[in-house]
Short mmCIF file of C-alpha atoms in Angstrom, two decimals:
data_model
loop_
_atom_site.label_atom_id
_atom_site.label_comp_id
_atom_site.label_asym_id
_atom_site.label_seq_id
_atom_site.Cartn_x
_atom_site.Cartn_y
_atom_site.Cartn_z
CA MET A 1 122.55 -36.33 54.39
CA THR A 2 119.10 -35.88 52.97
CA ALA A 3 117.81 -35.83 49.40
CA PRO A 4 115.31 -33.17 48.31
CA ALA A 5 112.45 -35.67 48.74
CA GLY A 6 113.41 -36.18 52.38
CA PHE A 7 115.16 -39.58 52.06
CA ARG A 8 118.30 -39.92 54.15
CA PHE A 9 121.00 -41.42 51.94
CA PRO A 10 123.60 -43.56 53.72
CA VAL A 11 127.16 -42.30 54.04
CA LYS A 12 128.08 -45.22 51.79
CA GLY A 13 126.18 -48.23 50.54
CA GLU A 14 123.37 -48.92 48.09
CA VAL A 15 120.03 -47.23 47.43
CA ALA A 16 117.13 -48.53 45.34
CA VAL A 17 113.97 -46.78 44.15
CA PHE A 18 110.84 -48.95 44.06
CA ARG A 19 107.53 -47.43 42.93
CA GLY A 20 108.93 -43.97 43.49
CA GLU A 21 110.11 -44.65 47.05
CA HIS A 22 113.78 -44.71 48.14
CA TYR A 23 115.12 -47.61 50.22
CA ARG A 24 118.48 -48.69 51.44
CA ALA A 25 119.38 -51.84 49.56
CA ARG A 26 121.84 -54.70 49.11
CA GLY A 27 122.33 -57.64 46.78
CA ALA A 28 119.96 -60.46 47.75
CA GLU A 29 122.28 -63.29 48.80
CA GLY A 30 121.37 -66.51 47.03
CA LEU A 31 118.83 -64.74 44.80
CA TRP A 32 121.16 -63.00 42.35
CA PRO A 33 120.53 -60.77 40.43
CA CYS A 34 117.80 -59.52 42.78
CA ALA A 35 118.14 -56.55 45.10
CA GLU A 36 116.92 -56.62 48.69
CA LEU A 37 115.17 -53.51 50.04
CA LEU A 38 115.85 -52.53 53.66
CA PRO A 39 113.12 -50.11 54.77
CA GLY A 40 114.37 -49.65 58.33
CA PRO A 41 112.26 -49.00 61.45
CA ASP A 42 111.16 -45.50 60.37
CA ARG A 43 109.81 -46.47 56.94
CA PRO A 44 106.87 -48.70 55.92
CA ALA A 45 107.53 -52.03 54.23
CA PRO A 46 107.35 -51.92 50.41
CA GLU A 47 103.92 -53.00 49.16
CA GLY A 48 103.62 -56.25 47.25
CA LEU A 49 106.97 -57.71 48.36
CA ALA A 50 107.44 -60.63 50.75
CA PRO A 51 109.96 -60.26 53.61
CA ARG A 52 112.94 -62.59 53.97
CA GLU A 53 115.18 -63.02 57.00
CA ALA A 54 118.94 -63.12 56.35
CA ALA A 55 121.47 -65.22 58.23
CA ASP A 56 122.37 -62.24 60.45
CA GLY A 57 118.73 -61.78 61.50
CA SER A 58 118.08 -58.70 59.37
CA VAL A 59 114.92 -58.59 57.26
CA GLY A 60 114.88 -57.52 53.61
CA TYR A 61 112.42 -57.51 50.75
CA PRO A 62 113.79 -59.17 47.57
CA VAL A 63 112.83 -57.61 44.24
CA ALA A 64 113.96 -58.29 40.66
CA PRO A 65 116.08 -55.45 39.20
CA GLU A 66 113.70 -54.95 36.26
CA ARG A 67 111.00 -53.86 38.74
CA LEU A 68 113.18 -51.08 40.20
CA ASP A 69 113.15 -47.47 39.08
CA ALA A 70 116.84 -47.18 40.05
CA TRP A 71 119.53 -49.02 41.99
CA ASP A 72 122.75 -47.18 42.81
CA ALA A 73 125.88 -47.60 44.87
CA VAL A 74 126.36 -44.25 46.64
CA HIS A 75 129.02 -42.38 48.59
CA TRP A 76 129.71 -38.78 49.61
CA THR A 77 132.75 -36.55 49.28
CA PHE A 78 133.57 -33.22 50.89
CA ARG A 79 136.42 -30.74 51.21
CA TRP A 80 138.15 -29.50 54.33
CA ARG A 81 140.59 -26.64 53.91
CA GLY A 82 140.41 -27.24 50.18
CA GLU A 83 141.47 -30.91 50.36
CA LEU A 84 139.21 -33.74 49.14
CA PHE A 85 137.88 -36.52 51.43
CA LYS A 86 135.56 -39.52 51.04
CA CYS A 87 133.01 -39.42 53.84
CA THR A 88 133.01 -42.42 56.17
CA ARG A 89 130.79 -41.19 59.01
CA ALA A 90 128.42 -38.34 59.81
CA THR A 91 127.15 -37.19 63.20
CA THR A 92 125.10 -34.18 64.22
CA THR A 93 128.31 -32.18 64.75
CA THR A 94 131.08 -33.77 62.64
CA TYR A 95 132.02 -35.43 59.37
CA SER A 96 134.73 -38.12 59.19
CA GLY A 97 136.54 -38.96 55.98
CA ASN A 98 139.46 -40.71 54.28
CA TYR A 99 141.91 -38.40 52.54
CA LEU A 100 141.92 -38.59 48.72
CA GLY A 101 144.73 -36.09 48.11
CA SER A 102 148.53 -36.38 48.00
CA ASP A 103 149.85 -33.45 50.09
CA GLU A 104 152.27 -35.10 52.55
CA HIS A 105 152.73 -31.90 54.56
CA PHE A 106 148.95 -31.62 55.01
CA VAL A 107 148.80 -35.26 56.09
CA LYS A 108 151.49 -34.85 58.76
CA GLU A 109 149.94 -31.68 60.13
CA HIS A 110 146.24 -32.59 60.27
CA LEU A 111 145.46 -36.30 59.78
CA LYS A 112 145.69 -39.64 61.55
CA ARG A 113 146.75 -42.96 60.04
CA LEU A 114 144.73 -46.18 59.91
CA ALA A 115 146.54 -49.03 58.12
CA THR A 116 147.30 -47.53 54.68
CA THR A 117 144.66 -44.78 54.94
CA HIS A 118 144.83 -41.26 56.39
CA TYR A 119 141.67 -39.83 57.88
CA GLY A 120 140.30 -36.93 59.86
CA VAL A 121 137.24 -35.83 61.89
CA PHE A 122 136.05 -32.28 61.24
CA PRO A 123 133.35 -29.90 62.53
CA ARG A 124 130.37 -29.68 60.17
CA ASP A 125 130.66 -25.93 59.78
CA GLU A 126 134.23 -26.28 58.42
CA VAL A 127 133.26 -28.76 55.70
CA THR A 128 132.50 -27.52 52.18
CA GLU A 129 131.36 -28.97 48.84
CA LEU A 130 129.47 -31.90 50.32
CA LYS A 131 128.53 -33.99 47.28
CA LEU A 132 126.59 -37.21 46.66
CA HIS A 133 128.02 -39.66 44.08
CA ARG A 134 125.97 -42.42 42.45
CA LYS A 135 127.09 -45.46 40.47
CA ASP A 136 124.36 -47.23 38.53
CA ARG A 137 124.05 -50.91 39.39
CA ILE A 138 121.21 -51.85 37.04
CA GLN A 139 122.73 -51.29 33.57
CA PRO A 140 126.06 -53.03 34.33
CA LEU A 141 124.05 -55.86 35.89
CA HIS A 142 121.98 -56.30 32.73
CA ALA A 143 125.16 -56.31 30.63
CA LEU A 144 126.69 -58.96 32.92
CA VAL A 145 123.59 -61.15 32.74
CA GLU A 146 123.69 -60.98 28.93
CA ARG A 147 127.38 -61.89 28.92
CA LEU A 148 126.82 -64.86 31.21
CA ASP A 149 123.99 -66.12 29.02
CA GLU A 150 126.17 -65.88 25.92
CA VAL A 151 128.75 -68.27 27.37
CA ASP A 152 126.27 -70.53 29.19
CA HIS A 153 127.43 -69.24 32.56
CA PHE A 154 131.01 -70.46 31.92
CA ARG A 155 130.11 -74.08 32.60
CA PRO A 156 132.25 -76.81 31.01
CA LYS A 157 130.40 -78.63 28.22
CA THR A 158 130.93 -81.79 26.21
CA CYS A 159 129.56 -82.03 22.67
CA ALA A 160 129.60 -84.50 19.81
CA VAL A 161 129.07 -83.77 16.11
CA HIS A 162 127.24 -86.42 14.10
CA ARG A 163 126.56 -85.83 10.37
CA GLY A 164 127.05 -82.11 10.85
CA ARG A 165 124.71 -81.74 13.82
CA THR A 166 125.99 -80.93 17.30
CA TYR A 167 124.56 -82.65 20.39
CA PRO A 168 125.29 -82.60 24.13
CA ALA A 169 127.37 -85.68 24.88
CA ALA A 170 128.82 -87.73 27.72
CA ASP A 171 132.29 -86.86 29.03
CA GLU A 172 133.43 -90.49 28.76
CA ALA A 173 132.66 -93.57 26.71
CA ASP A 174 130.89 -96.44 28.44
CA ALA A 175 132.40 -99.86 29.09
CA SER A 176 131.63 -100.87 25.50
CA GLY A 177 133.39 -97.81 24.08
CA LEU A 178 130.11 -96.12 23.10
CA ILE A 179 129.41 -92.42 23.61
CA ALA A 180 125.98 -91.20 24.72
CA LEU A 181 124.46 -88.30 22.75
CA THR A 182 121.35 -86.42 23.88
CA THR A 183 119.48 -85.84 20.64
CA GLY A 184 116.09 -84.62 21.84
CA ASP A 185 113.42 -85.10 19.15
CA ASP A 186 116.04 -86.00 16.55
CA ARG A 187 116.34 -89.75 15.86
CA PRO A 188 119.63 -90.56 14.03
CA GLU A 189 118.93 -93.71 11.98
CA ASP A 190 122.45 -95.14 12.13
CA LEU A 191 122.81 -94.79 15.93
CA ILE A 192 121.62 -97.16 18.64
CA ALA A 193 118.98 -95.95 21.09
CA ASP A 194 120.30 -96.08 24.65
CA PRO A 195 118.36 -98.94 26.30
CA GLU A 196 118.89 -97.37 29.73
CA ASP A 197 117.24 -94.07 28.76
CA PRO A 198 113.44 -94.21 29.27
CA SER A 199 112.96 -90.81 27.57
CA GLY A 200 114.20 -92.13 24.22
CA GLU A 201 116.24 -88.95 23.69
CA ARG A 202 119.68 -90.53 24.10
CA PHE A 203 121.56 -92.47 21.41
CA LEU A 204 124.90 -94.29 21.44
CA ALA A 205 127.71 -93.79 18.92
CA THR A 206 131.20 -95.15 18.40
CA PRO A 207 134.03 -92.59 18.05
CA GLY A 208 134.31 -93.59 14.38
CA GLN A 209 130.70 -92.53 13.70
CA LEU A 210 131.32 -88.98 14.95
CA ASP A 211 132.69 -85.98 13.08
CA ALA A 212 133.97 -84.62 16.41
CA TRP A 213 133.74 -85.22 20.16
CA TYR A 214 135.14 -82.49 22.37
CA ARG A 215 135.00 -80.75 25.72
CA THR A 216 134.99 -76.96 26.08
CA TYR A 217 135.83 -75.03 29.23
CA TRP A 218 137.02 -71.59 30.28
CA THR A 219 140.28 -70.64 31.96
CA PHE A 220 141.17 -67.34 33.58
CA CYS A 221 143.66 -65.66 35.89
CA TRP A 222 142.86 -63.92 39.15
CA GLU A 223 145.56 -62.16 41.14
CA ARG A 224 148.00 -63.78 38.65
CA GLY A 225 146.91 -67.27 39.66
CA PRO A 226 145.52 -69.74 37.03
CA PHE A 227 141.97 -71.10 37.35
CA GLU A 228 139.56 -73.29 35.41
CA ALA A 229 135.97 -72.01 35.45
CA VAL A 230 133.22 -74.33 36.69
CA GLY A 231 130.24 -71.94 36.51
CA THR A 232 128.87 -68.82 38.14
CA VAL A 233 127.59 -67.99 41.63
CA ASP A 234 125.46 -64.88 42.21
CA GLY A 235 126.93 -63.15 39.17
CA GLY A 236 130.55 -63.99 39.90
CA ILE A 237 132.64 -66.52 38.01
CA LYS A 238 133.70 -69.56 40.05
CA GLY A 239 137.00 -71.26 39.29
CA VAL A 240 139.19 -74.11 40.53
CA TYR A 241 142.82 -73.19 41.17
CA THR A 242 145.11 -75.08 38.78
CA GLY A 243 148.42 -73.70 39.99
CA GLY A 244 150.87 -75.52 42.24
CA SER A 245 151.50 -72.99 45.00
CA TRP A 246 150.07 -73.83 48.40
CA GLY A 247 151.28 -70.40 49.52
CA PHE A 248 149.02 -68.72 46.93
CA ALA A 249 146.02 -70.82 47.98
CA ASN A 250 146.63 -70.01 51.63
CA TYR A 251 147.48 -66.31 51.26
CA MET A 252 144.54 -65.61 48.93
CA ASP A 253 142.22 -67.53 51.31
CA LEU A 254 140.87 -69.84 48.62
CA THR A 255 137.95 -72.06 49.58
CA HIS A 256 138.77 -75.71 50.31
CA GLU A 257 136.17 -78.13 48.96
CA PRO A 258 136.10 -81.74 47.72
CA ASP A 259 136.15 -82.39 43.99
CA PRO A 260 132.87 -83.78 42.53
CA ASN A 261 134.13 -87.36 42.94
CA GLY A 262 135.33 -86.75 46.49
CA ALA A 263 138.80 -87.99 45.57
CA TYR A 264 140.80 -84.95 46.67
CA THR A 265 140.52 -81.39 47.97
CA ARG A 266 140.41 -78.56 45.46
CA TYR A 267 140.79 -74.80 45.96
CA THR A 268 138.13 -72.51 44.53
CA VAL A 269 137.30 -68.82 44.32
CA THR A 270 134.27 -66.81 43.17
CA VAL A 271 135.05 -63.32 41.87
CA ASP A 272 133.48 -60.61 39.74
CA LEU A 273 134.15 -60.81 36.01
CA ASP A 274 135.79 -57.40 36.19
CA GLY A 275 138.43 -58.87 38.48
CA VAL A 276 139.67 -61.61 36.12
CA THR A 277 142.15 -61.51 33.24
CA ASP A 278 143.09 -63.85 30.37
CA LEU A 279 139.55 -65.27 30.16
CA GLU A 280 139.83 -67.83 27.35
CA LEU A 281 137.75 -70.65 25.91
CA GLN A 282 139.63 -73.96 25.72
CA ARG A 283 138.80 -77.09 23.72
CA THR A 284 139.91 -80.70 24.24
CA ASP A 285 139.66 -83.26 21.42
CA LEU A 286 138.19 -86.30 23.20
CA ILE A 287 138.40 -88.56 20.15
CA ALA A 288 142.17 -88.03 20.02
CA LEU A 289 142.39 -88.56 23.77
CA ALA A 290 140.39 -91.80 23.55
CA GLY A 291 142.70 -93.02 20.79
CA ALA A 292 145.94 -92.21 22.58
CA PRO A 293 147.87 -95.24 23.84
CA LEU A 294 147.77 -95.54 27.61
CA ASP A 295 150.97 -97.04 29.01
CA LEU A 296 153.07 -96.77 32.16
CA GLN A 297 155.78 -94.69 30.47
CA MET A 298 153.29 -91.99 29.47
CA GLY A 299 152.12 -91.39 33.04
CA GLU A 300 155.67 -91.52 34.35
CA ARG A 301 156.81 -88.97 31.77
CA VAL A 302 154.11 -86.48 32.77
CA TYR A 303 154.69 -87.10 36.48
CA ARG A 304 158.46 -86.49 36.18
CA PHE A 305 157.85 -83.26 34.27
CA ILE A 306 155.51 -81.94 36.99
CA LEU A 307 157.91 -83.08 39.72
CA ALA A 308 160.78 -81.11 38.14
CA ARG A 309 158.68 -77.96 37.79
CA GLN A 310 157.50 -78.22 41.41
CA ALA A 311 161.11 -78.58 42.56
CA GLU A 312 162.03 -75.42 40.66
CA GLU A 313 159.17 -73.50 42.27
CA ASN A 314 159.93 -74.87 45.74
CA GLU A 315 163.39 -73.33 45.54
CA GLN A 316 161.72 -69.92 45.20
CA ARG A 317 159.21 -70.44 48.04
CA PRO A 318 160.27 -68.96 51.38
CA GLU A 319 157.58 -70.94 53.21
CA GLY A 320 159.14 -74.26 52.20
CA HIS A 321 158.13 -77.15 49.96
CA ASN A 322 154.53 -77.60 48.88
CA VAL A 323 154.10 -81.14 50.20
CA GLU A 324 150.36 -81.24 49.56
CA ALA A 325 150.74 -80.40 45.85
CA TRP A 326 153.47 -83.05 45.47
CA ARG A 327 151.37 -85.68 47.27
CA GLU A 328 148.34 -85.00 45.05
CA VAL A 329 150.35 -85.46 41.83
CA TYR A 330 152.12 -88.52 43.24
CA ASN A 331 148.79 -90.16 44.09
CA LEU A 332 147.44 -89.40 40.61
CA SER A 333 150.49 -91.03 39.00
CA GLN A 334 150.26 -94.13 41.20
CA ASN A 335 146.54 -94.53 40.60
CA TYR A 336 147.13 -94.12 36.85
CA ALA A 337 149.74 -96.89 36.90
CA ASN A 338 147.37 -99.18 38.82
CA ALA A 339 144.55 -98.51 36.34
CA VAL A 340 146.82 -99.25 33.34
CA GLN A 341 148.00 -102.52 34.90
CA ALA A 342 144.39 -103.49 35.68
CA GLY A 343 143.31 -102.74 32.10
CA ASP A 344 140.82 -100.07 33.25
CA THR A 345 141.24 -97.72 30.29
CA ASP A 346 138.40 -95.39 31.33
CA GLU A 347 139.93 -94.74 34.75
CA ALA A 348 143.44 -94.53 33.29
CA GLY A 349 142.28 -91.95 30.75
CA ARG A 350 140.59 -89.88 33.46
CA LEU A 351 143.69 -89.93 35.67
CA LEU A 352 146.01 -89.10 32.77
CA GLY A 353 143.75 -86.17 31.95
CA ALA A 354 144.01 -84.97 35.56
CA LEU A 355 147.80 -85.20 35.38
CA MET A 356 147.85 -83.21 32.14
CA VAL A 357 145.70 -80.48 33.74
CA LYS A 358 148.43 -80.16 36.39
CA ALA A 359 151.16 -80.11 33.74
CA ASP A 360 149.40 -77.50 31.61
CA GLN A 361 150.20 -74.71 34.09
CA TRP A 362 153.73 -74.90 32.61
CA LYS A 363 152.65 -74.89 28.93
CA SER A 364 155.28 -72.28 28.14
CA HIS A 365 158.13 -74.51 29.39
CA PRO A 366 160.28 -75.90 26.54
CA HIS A 367 159.91 -79.50 27.80
CA HIS A 368 156.11 -79.40 27.84
CA ALA A 369 155.77 -80.20 24.14
CA VAL A 370 157.84 -83.36 24.57
CA VAL A 371 155.91 -84.45 27.63
CA SER A 372 152.50 -83.94 26.03
CA ALA A 373 153.37 -85.58 22.71
CA GLY A 374 150.48 -87.89 21.85
CA VAL A 375 148.52 -86.79 24.90
CA PRO A 376 145.89 -84.10 24.13
CA SER A 377 145.68 -81.66 27.01
CA PRO A 378 142.37 -81.96 28.93
#
């Protein structure tokens, strides 16, 4: 499978053109959005690029996409006896391919089955209409980079508005009830400079001095499961699973990792933006949350609501009850009660917020409005 210039295109994979020369390529792991050129033993290394060894021992040459003449995902198709195939292998005498048609009689008579795919191996001289297909990787990549920049890579943010100006702010008030604002060169006259900030760019405000104090974050669905975005990894959006089904987490092979505080295990996934649905920006009013009364009945009300919804879902789960999900919510409710009794309002507010995140997966339930009354959803 050779191009007019003599380059042998792979049966499937990626090809990049650097300074007029064709190379097999791949995404450079850990260096997104760079490509990695793979010259192979029969081609010289690209000039001006430093080699890098991958985890599997292969050597590539990373290059930024803006330095490439082209970068395409490629595959070949052909016809055998008039039917269309996607090429999967080529030898000196045969072509192999997966069937792209729908003729069941043809399938039974000529092809073999592999999982859900039907395939065949055919002599080269019987194959017709061999065709190379290219899918541009550079332009969609540029569009994705621009989209990620527009939304600050889908990271959660906390902001405060003081006298009409918006500043980055702390997620929580300190022990004195003051909120830290990063003001940069601005020096608000009515705010107190943070004595623990040597840069002099951080000031402290009470909730009453602020026009607004809020947290923004993104939520999305993947494979019908709910997630909260925490950022991006190599061009994909990373999210924490907020649903209550252990079966979903296990079947979809979600990654187990500790939460930032190390308090519990969370389930995460990193997927392409094209694979997500219902991508929405959410906003939590932190001033309202800080002003909400924190009592034992509030935590118990949220906990009982979640417990009832879990019981309803467990009845539909053939694999049995989701003990881990129940235990996590139970521990949150107990720790919330302990924090309220100890007078630790900061910890109680954080734990109540975590409980409300769990409850928000059932926002459409008629009882949710009663449960969340007076408790802004984090």
